[in-house]
């Protein structure tokens, strides 16, 4: 009797512990681009870029009520994950404010996976690139680390309770290469280079003690209003009949994701002590585009909330944040916020599908 009561108490306490989301991780570190950036781009670009549209209202209108440097009307997927884990929203590292003991966000809008210097050296883009590619983000992590923990033992203990998130990565690489004049077919040849760079970054944080890692794939870029507009086709067969998305761009994203899943499989067998999750960004967004009303969205999911003109309410000459460009009345009913990025309500759905499944393998809270 005494023994079984003890067991029961033991079981209840284990059970409580497992269910306490705020206990699982004590810090969150993020790498990525505008889908993850919580303010780094604005800090990095301020000295050189004269007008930063993402730093103007209506960006931030829904949750923060002012622009924060996030490319949305409110919270991003990482914000919902931080909140669910009971952590503060992850501060942009370049703000250099606070201790970052609960984590830091190294993601920068516009960041590429492949080294910035590689783009310049190979004349792959005509865009002006900031020093924000994944290797720079890892350099910032290395710079911060001595302020988080000192000895090997201390770092091991500290990072054993940290969650590392990578992604989304790839969209900027492929977009810059395309805009540099290559065909979508030629872009396919760069996918292995992008995947290899992600792989090196994951191994970098593992060497520093990371044991819980989430890596996100690409979203269905063929459903992104910017691509739908810039690469509009006169041929009906270029579009998916059901969704109206561009088939070739979705094919590129699927190819990227296939190689990424394969990579993660290899890394899991190389580092069996590390929990490496694949976060599927493609299927939850596709769900919203295929059956928007089922998830509480309006029935025109490819129509941008904040924008003006064109078939998707998006025109590059009048983008969100520019004077006079307005947001729709109810952003929570839109999937797409500004033509590239998603709304807070889309992020909430994606975050839930990664935390509890079915779109992260394994789910973050599993
Ligand atoms: C969960 O963990 C937090 C932080 O350690 C603690 O404050 C809270 O009381 C815990 N909740 C439960 C239900 O155990
Ligand atoms: C640091 O600055 C960022 C952006 O400037 C802000 O979002 C964040 O709340 C700040 N963090 C602290 C701990 O003050
Ligand atoms: C780089 O590309 C631009 C335009 O695409 C071209 O004019 C220029 O000559 C190229 N430079 C080199 C070094 O290849
Ligand atoms: C980027 O970094 C390189 C060296 O890594 C430096 O030469 C260059 O000036 C930097 N560019 C910017 C825009 O800061
Ligand atoms: C975008 O707006 C400009 C200026 O109003 C116009 O000339 C152009 O045709 C528009 N493009 C699309 C794709 O609607």
PDB file of C-alpha atoms in Angstrom, residues 119-336:
ATOM      1  CA  UNK A 119      26.936  35.650 -54.242  1.00  0.00           C
ATOM      2  CA  UNK A 120      29.198  38.613 -54.890  1.00  0.00           C
ATOM      3  CA  UNK A 121      32.163  36.582 -56.149  1.00  0.00           C
ATOM      4  CA  UNK A 122      30.051  34.560 -58.579  1.00  0.00           C
ATOM      5  CA  UNK A 123      28.042  37.557 -59.691  1.00  0.00           C
ATOM      6  CA  UNK A 124      24.869  35.727 -58.670  1.00  0.00           C
ATOM      7  CA  UNK A 125      22.820  38.747 -57.804  1.00  0.00           C
ATOM      8  CA  UNK A 126      22.453  42.394 -58.610  1.00  0.00           C
ATOM      9  CA  UNK A 127      20.895  43.056 -55.186  1.00  0.00           C
ATOM     10  CA  UNK A 128      22.791  44.872 -52.497  1.00  0.00           C
ATOM     11  CA  UNK A 129      23.460  42.241 -49.836  1.00  0.00           C
ATOM     12  CA  UNK A 130      24.047  42.871 -46.147  1.00  0.00           C
ATOM     13  CA  UNK A 131      26.432  40.691 -44.165  1.00  0.00           C
ATOM     14  CA  UNK A 132      23.654  38.530 -42.801  1.00  0.00           C
ATOM     15  CA  UNK A 133      24.036  35.067 -44.345  1.00  0.00           C
ATOM     16  CA  UNK A 134      23.972  31.996 -42.128  1.00  0.00           C
ATOM     17  CA  UNK A 135      27.736  32.064 -41.494  1.00  0.00           C
ATOM     18  CA  UNK A 136      27.467  35.607 -40.099  1.00  0.00           C
ATOM     19  CA  UNK A 137      24.593  34.466 -37.856  1.00  0.00           C
ATOM     20  CA  UNK A 138      26.752  31.598 -36.550  1.00  0.00           C
ATOM     21  CA  UNK A 139      29.557  34.103 -35.928  1.00  0.00           C
ATOM     22  CA  UNK A 140      27.177  36.133 -33.739  1.00  0.00           C
ATOM     23  CA  UNK A 141      26.266  32.970 -31.845  1.00  0.00           C
ATOM     24  CA  UNK A 142      29.983  32.259 -31.234  1.00  0.00           C
ATOM     25  CA  UNK A 143      30.425  35.833 -30.050  1.00  0.00           C
ATOM     26  CA  UNK A 144      27.530  35.536 -27.597  1.00  0.00           C
ATOM     27  CA  UNK A 145      28.337  32.092 -26.210  1.00  0.00           C
ATOM     28  CA  UNK A 146      31.022  33.106 -23.652  1.00  0.00           C
ATOM     29  CA  UNK A 147      28.440  35.407 -22.066  1.00  0.00           C
ATOM     30  CA  UNK A 148      26.010  32.502 -21.605  1.00  0.00           C
ATOM     31  CA  UNK A 149      28.271  29.848 -20.106  1.00  0.00           C
ATOM     32  CA  UNK A 150      31.964  29.382 -19.340  1.00  0.00           C
ATOM     33  CA  UNK A 151      33.280  25.853 -18.814  1.00  0.00           C
ATOM     34  CA  UNK A 152      32.508  22.943 -21.094  1.00  0.00           C
ATOM     35  CA  UNK A 153      30.451  21.384 -18.321  1.00  0.00           C
ATOM     36  CA  UNK A 154      28.482  24.576 -17.701  1.00  0.00           C
ATOM     37  CA  UNK A 155      27.787  25.009 -21.423  1.00  0.00           C
ATOM     38  CA  UNK A 156      26.664  21.413 -21.762  1.00  0.00           C
ATOM     39  CA  UNK A 157      24.190  21.877 -18.921  1.00  0.00           C
ATOM     40  CA  UNK A 158      22.987  25.218 -20.286  1.00  0.00           C
ATOM     41  CA  UNK A 159      22.488  24.105 -23.898  1.00  0.00           C
ATOM     42  CA  UNK A 160      20.860  20.837 -22.837  1.00  0.00           C
ATOM     43  CA  UNK A 161      17.859  23.017 -21.975  1.00  0.00           C
ATOM     44  CA  UNK A 162      18.006  25.177 -25.112  1.00  0.00           C
ATOM     45  CA  UNK A 163      15.940  24.807 -28.236  1.00  0.00           C
ATOM     46  CA  UNK A 164      17.670  25.712 -31.508  1.00  0.00           C
ATOM     47  CA  UNK A 165      15.564  26.647 -34.520  1.00  0.00           C
ATOM     48  CA  UNK A 166      16.833  26.900 -38.093  1.00  0.00           C
ATOM     49  CA  UNK A 167      14.785  28.298 -40.896  1.00  0.00           C
ATOM     50  CA  UNK A 168      13.186  29.032 -43.108  1.00  0.00           C
ATOM     51  CA  UNK A 169      16.287  28.980 -45.349  1.00  0.00           C
ATOM     52  CA  UNK A 170      16.481  28.931 -49.148  1.00  0.00           C
ATOM     53  CA  UNK A 171      13.830  31.309 -50.449  1.00  0.00           C
ATOM     54  CA  UNK A 172      16.214  34.277 -50.559  1.00  0.00           C
ATOM     55  CA  UNK A 173      19.031  32.259 -52.147  1.00  0.00           C
ATOM     56  CA  UNK A 174      16.786  31.008 -54.935  1.00  0.00           C
ATOM     57  CA  UNK A 175      15.075  34.361 -55.418  1.00  0.00           C
ATOM     58  CA  UNK A 176      18.352  36.302 -55.667  1.00  0.00           C
ATOM     59  CA  UNK A 177      19.797  33.780 -58.126  1.00  0.00           C
ATOM     60  CA  UNK A 178      16.622  34.017 -60.236  1.00  0.00           C
ATOM     61  CA  UNK A 179      16.680  37.782 -60.187  1.00  0.00           C
ATOM     62  CA  UNK A 180      20.334  37.633 -61.199  1.00  0.00           C
ATOM     63  CA  UNK A 181      19.087  36.205 -64.486  1.00  0.00           C
ATOM     64  CA  UNK A 182      19.136  32.413 -64.134  1.00  0.00           C
ATOM     65  CA  UNK A 183      16.245  30.143 -64.994  1.00  0.00           C
ATOM     66  CA  UNK A 184      14.329  28.161 -62.416  1.00  0.00           C
ATOM     67  CA  UNK A 185      15.902  25.052 -63.892  1.00  0.00           C
ATOM     68  CA  UNK A 186      19.405  26.434 -63.307  1.00  0.00           C
ATOM     69  CA  UNK A 187      18.422  27.363 -59.754  1.00  0.00           C
ATOM     70  CA  UNK A 188      17.775  23.677 -58.981  1.00  0.00           C
ATOM     71  CA  UNK A 189      21.529  23.097 -59.219  1.00  0.00           C
ATOM     72  CA  UNK A 190      22.082  25.349 -56.173  1.00  0.00           C
ATOM     73  CA  UNK A 191      19.795  23.371 -53.856  1.00  0.00           C
ATOM     74  CA  UNK A 192      22.547  20.945 -52.720  1.00  0.00           C
ATOM     75  CA  UNK A 193      24.791  23.905 -51.832  1.00  0.00           C
ATOM     76  CA  UNK A 194      22.023  25.428 -49.705  1.00  0.00           C
ATOM     77  CA  UNK A 195      21.379  22.100 -47.972  1.00  0.00           C
ATOM     78  CA  UNK A 196      25.098  21.575 -47.353  1.00  0.00           C
ATOM     79  CA  UNK A 197      25.355  25.014 -45.738  1.00  0.00           C
ATOM     80  CA  UNK A 198      22.396  24.250 -43.451  1.00  0.00           C
ATOM     81  CA  UNK A 199      24.085  20.963 -42.550  1.00  0.00           C
ATOM     82  CA  UNK A 200      27.349  22.661 -41.557  1.00  0.00           C
ATOM     83  CA  UNK A 201      25.402  25.128 -39.408  1.00  0.00           C
ATOM     84  CA  UNK A 202      23.540  22.351 -37.580  1.00  0.00           C
ATOM     85  CA  UNK A 203      26.814  20.529 -36.906  1.00  0.00           C
ATOM     86  CA  UNK A 204      28.310  23.809 -35.672  1.00  0.00           C
ATOM     87  CA  UNK A 205      25.704  24.206 -32.913  1.00  0.00           C
ATOM     88  CA  UNK A 206      25.879  20.486 -32.053  1.00  0.00           C
ATOM     89  CA  UNK A 207      29.624  20.903 -31.464  1.00  0.00           C
ATOM     90  CA  UNK A 208      28.760  23.694 -29.034  1.00  0.00           C
ATOM     91  CA  UNK A 209      26.345  21.451 -27.121  1.00  0.00           C
ATOM     92  CA  UNK A 210      22.938  21.760 -28.815  1.00  0.00           C
ATOM     93  CA  UNK A 211      20.783  18.661 -28.244  1.00  0.00           C
ATOM     94  CA  UNK A 212      17.345  19.909 -29.362  1.00  0.00           C
ATOM     95  CA  UNK A 213      17.127  21.253 -32.894  1.00  0.00           C
ATOM     96  CA  UNK A 214      14.196  22.124 -35.136  1.00  0.00           C
ATOM     97  CA  UNK A 215      14.841  22.701 -38.830  1.00  0.00           C
ATOM     98  CA  UNK A 216      12.148  24.173 -41.025  1.00  0.00           C
ATOM     99  CA  UNK A 217      11.726  23.484 -44.714  1.00  0.00           C
ATOM    100  CA  UNK A 218      10.421  25.811 -47.397  1.00  0.00           C
ATOM    101  CA  UNK A 219       6.851  26.970 -47.712  1.00  0.00           C
ATOM    102  CA  UNK A 220       5.040  26.463 -51.034  1.00  0.00           C
ATOM    103  CA  UNK A 221       6.760  29.398 -52.731  1.00  0.00           C
ATOM    104  CA  UNK A 222       4.540  28.925 -55.795  1.00  0.00           C
ATOM    105  CA  UNK A 223       1.669  30.233 -53.653  1.00  0.00           C
ATOM    106  CA  UNK A 224       3.576  33.387 -52.616  1.00  0.00           C
ATOM    107  CA  UNK A 225       1.914  36.455 -54.220  1.00  0.00           C
ATOM    108  CA  UNK A 226       5.281  38.063 -55.069  1.00  0.00           C
ATOM    109  CA  UNK A 227       6.305  35.063 -57.183  1.00  0.00           C
ATOM    110  CA  UNK A 228       2.778  34.696 -58.584  1.00  0.00           C
ATOM    111  CA  UNK A 229       3.007  38.296 -59.772  1.00  0.00           C
ATOM    112  CA  UNK A 230       6.642  38.560 -60.902  1.00  0.00           C
ATOM    113  CA  UNK A 231       6.561  35.179 -62.665  1.00  0.00           C
ATOM    114  CA  UNK A 232       2.972  35.266 -63.889  1.00  0.00           C
ATOM    115  CA  UNK A 233       2.473  32.950 -66.849  1.00  0.00           C
ATOM    116  CA  UNK A 234       0.068  33.135 -69.779  1.00  0.00           C
ATOM    117  CA  UNK A 235      -0.123  29.324 -69.764  1.00  0.00           C
ATOM    118  CA  UNK A 236      -2.861  27.771 -67.696  1.00  0.00           C
ATOM    119  CA  UNK A 237      -0.881  24.563 -67.313  1.00  0.00           C
ATOM    120  CA  UNK A 238       1.793  26.424 -65.297  1.00  0.00           C
ATOM    121  CA  UNK A 239      -0.691  26.761 -62.447  1.00  0.00           C
ATOM    122  CA  UNK A 240      -2.009  24.138 -60.091  1.00  0.00           C
ATOM    123  CA  UNK A 241      -5.684  23.761 -60.967  1.00  0.00           C
ATOM    124  CA  UNK A 242      -6.924  23.467 -57.423  1.00  0.00           C
ATOM    125  CA  UNK A 243      -4.870  26.180 -55.699  1.00  0.00           C
ATOM    126  CA  UNK A 244      -3.807  28.540 -58.496  1.00  0.00           C
ATOM    127  CA  UNK A 245      -0.194  28.302 -57.289  1.00  0.00           C
ATOM    128  CA  UNK A 246       2.783  28.193 -59.662  1.00  0.00           C
ATOM    129  CA  UNK A 247       3.740  24.552 -60.130  1.00  0.00           C
ATOM    130  CA  UNK A 248       7.421  25.157 -60.934  1.00  0.00           C
ATOM    131  CA  UNK A 249       8.099  27.125 -57.740  1.00  0.00           C
ATOM    132  CA  UNK A 250       6.316  24.551 -55.617  1.00  0.00           C
ATOM    133  CA  UNK A 251       8.396  21.883 -57.303  1.00  0.00           C
ATOM    134  CA  UNK A 252      11.592  23.724 -56.332  1.00  0.00           C
ATOM    135  CA  UNK A 253      10.384  23.972 -52.707  1.00  0.00           C
ATOM    136  CA  UNK A 254       9.459  20.278 -52.622  1.00  0.00           C
ATOM    137  CA  UNK A 255      12.842  19.342 -54.059  1.00  0.00           C
ATOM    138  CA  UNK A 256      14.581  21.452 -51.400  1.00  0.00           C
ATOM    139  CA  UNK A 257      12.455  19.838 -48.674  1.00  0.00           C
ATOM    140  CA  UNK A 258      13.164  16.321 -49.933  1.00  0.00           C
ATOM    141  CA  UNK A 259      16.921  16.911 -49.781  1.00  0.00           C
ATOM    142  CA  UNK A 260      16.566  18.545 -46.356  1.00  0.00           C
ATOM    143  CA  UNK A 261      14.605  15.603 -44.920  1.00  0.00           C
ATOM    144  CA  UNK A 262      17.265  13.264 -46.293  1.00  0.00           C
ATOM    145  CA  UNK A 263      20.014  15.361 -44.669  1.00  0.00           C
ATOM    146  CA  UNK A 264      18.244  15.355 -41.289  1.00  0.00           C
ATOM    147  CA  UNK A 265      17.963  11.565 -41.477  1.00  0.00           C
ATOM    148  CA  UNK A 266      21.746  11.353 -41.927  1.00  0.00           C
ATOM    149  CA  UNK A 267      22.409  13.802 -39.095  1.00  0.00           C
ATOM    150  CA  UNK A 268      20.134  11.831 -36.739  1.00  0.00           C
ATOM    151  CA  UNK A 269      22.139   8.684 -37.288  1.00  0.00           C
ATOM    152  CA  UNK A 270      25.436  10.546 -36.964  1.00  0.00           C
ATOM    153  CA  UNK A 271      24.319  12.257 -33.712  1.00  0.00           C
ATOM    154  CA  UNK A 272      21.891   9.824 -32.024  1.00  0.00           C
ATOM    155  CA  UNK A 273      22.009  11.824 -28.757  1.00  0.00           C
ATOM    156  CA  UNK A 274      20.595  14.929 -30.502  1.00  0.00           C
ATOM    157  CA  UNK A 275      16.875  15.383 -31.087  1.00  0.00           C
ATOM    158  CA  UNK A 276      16.540  16.792 -34.599  1.00  0.00           C
ATOM    159  CA  UNK A 277      13.039  17.661 -35.774  1.00  0.00           C
ATOM    160  CA  UNK A 278      11.926  18.509 -39.294  1.00  0.00           C
ATOM    161  CA  UNK A 279       9.368  21.308 -39.291  1.00  0.00           C
ATOM    162  CA  UNK A 280       7.206  21.114 -42.390  1.00  0.00           C
ATOM    163  CA  UNK A 281       6.364  24.661 -43.541  1.00  0.00           C
ATOM    164  CA  UNK A 282       4.962  23.451 -46.871  1.00  0.00           C
ATOM    165  CA  UNK A 283       1.907  21.431 -45.913  1.00  0.00           C
ATOM    166  CA  UNK A 284       0.383  23.685 -43.253  1.00  0.00           C
ATOM    167  CA  UNK A 285       0.554  26.665 -45.655  1.00  0.00           C
ATOM    168  CA  UNK A 286      -0.817  24.510 -48.468  1.00  0.00           C
ATOM    169  CA  UNK A 287      -3.723  23.517 -46.188  1.00  0.00           C
ATOM    170  CA  UNK A 288      -4.552  27.170 -45.651  1.00  0.00           C
ATOM    171  CA  UNK A 289      -4.447  27.829 -49.381  1.00  0.00           C
ATOM    172  CA  UNK A 290      -6.463  24.718 -50.266  1.00  0.00           C
ATOM    173  CA  UNK A 291      -9.162  24.956 -47.596  1.00  0.00           C
ATOM    174  CA  UNK A 292      -8.961  28.452 -46.098  1.00  0.00           C
ATOM    175  CA  UNK A 293     -12.505  28.487 -44.763  1.00  0.00           C
ATOM    176  CA  UNK A 294     -11.955  25.283 -42.828  1.00  0.00           C
ATOM    177  CA  UNK A 295      -9.327  27.127 -40.776  1.00  0.00           C
ATOM    178  CA  UNK A 296     -11.248  30.372 -40.398  1.00  0.00           C
ATOM    179  CA  UNK A 297      -9.733  32.291 -43.325  1.00  0.00           C
ATOM    180  CA  UNK A 298     -11.451  34.081 -46.187  1.00  0.00           C
ATOM    181  CA  UNK A 299     -11.989  32.223 -49.446  1.00  0.00           C
ATOM    182  CA  UNK A 300      -9.354  34.242 -51.359  1.00  0.00           C
ATOM    183  CA  UNK A 301      -6.202  32.937 -49.660  1.00  0.00           C
ATOM    184  CA  UNK A 302      -3.785  34.193 -52.353  1.00  0.00           C
ATOM    185  CA  UNK A 303      -4.968  37.755 -51.916  1.00  0.00           C
ATOM    186  CA  UNK A 304      -2.579  39.908 -49.896  1.00  0.00           C
ATOM    187  CA  UNK A 305      -3.944  41.783 -46.867  1.00  0.00           C
ATOM    188  CA  UNK A 306      -1.548  44.749 -46.999  1.00  0.00           C
ATOM    189  CA  UNK A 307      -0.939  45.818 -50.581  1.00  0.00           C
ATOM    190  CA  UNK A 308      -2.496  47.392 -53.627  1.00  0.00           C
ATOM    191  CA  UNK A 309      -3.398  46.443 -57.178  1.00  0.00           C
ATOM    192  CA  UNK A 310      -2.686  43.508 -59.447  1.00  0.00           C
ATOM    193  CA  UNK A 311      -4.390  40.114 -59.391  1.00  0.00           C
ATOM    194  CA  UNK A 312      -3.320  39.384 -55.820  1.00  0.00           C
ATOM    195  CA  UNK A 313      -3.609  42.880 -54.343  1.00  0.00           C
ATOM    196  CA  UNK A 314       0.182  43.094 -54.668  1.00  0.00           C
ATOM    197  CA  UNK A 315       2.244  45.405 -56.846  1.00  0.00           C
ATOM    198  CA  UNK A 316       5.959  45.969 -56.307  1.00  0.00           C
ATOM    199  CA  UNK A 317       5.549  49.712 -56.763  1.00  0.00           C
ATOM    200  CA  UNK A 318       3.072  49.907 -53.875  1.00  0.00           C
ATOM    201  CA  UNK A 319       4.118  47.551 -51.133  1.00  0.00           C
ATOM    202  CA  UNK A 320       3.031  47.366 -47.515  1.00  0.00           C
ATOM    203  CA  UNK A 321       4.577  50.109 -45.388  1.00  0.00           C
ATOM    204  CA  UNK A 322       4.719  52.634 -48.253  1.00  0.00           C
ATOM    205  CA  UNK A 323       2.649  55.802 -47.839  1.00  0.00           C
ATOM    206  CA  UNK A 324      -1.010  55.217 -48.598  1.00  0.00           C
ATOM    207  CA  UNK A 325      -0.818  51.418 -48.802  1.00  0.00           C
ATOM    208  CA  UNK A 326      -3.456  50.073 -46.464  1.00  0.00           C
ATOM    209  CA  UNK A 327      -4.047  46.816 -44.653  1.00  0.00           C
ATOM    210  CA  UNK A 328      -7.301  44.922 -45.068  1.00  0.00           C
ATOM    211  CA  UNK A 329      -9.975  45.365 -42.396  1.00  0.00           C
ATOM    212  CA  UNK A 330      -9.521  41.936 -40.853  1.00  0.00           C
ATOM    213  CA  UNK A 331      -5.933  40.646 -41.133  1.00  0.00           C
ATOM    214  CA  UNK A 332      -6.825  37.526 -39.141  1.00  0.00           C
ATOM    215  CA  UNK A 333      -8.928  36.346 -42.108  1.00  0.00           C
ATOM    216  CA  UNK A 334      -5.951  36.595 -44.511  1.00  0.00           C
ATOM    217  CA  UNK A 335      -3.196  34.031 -44.970  1.00  0.00           C
ATOM    218  CA  UNK A 336      -0.860  36.432 -46.762  1.00  0.00           C
TER     219      UNK A 336
END
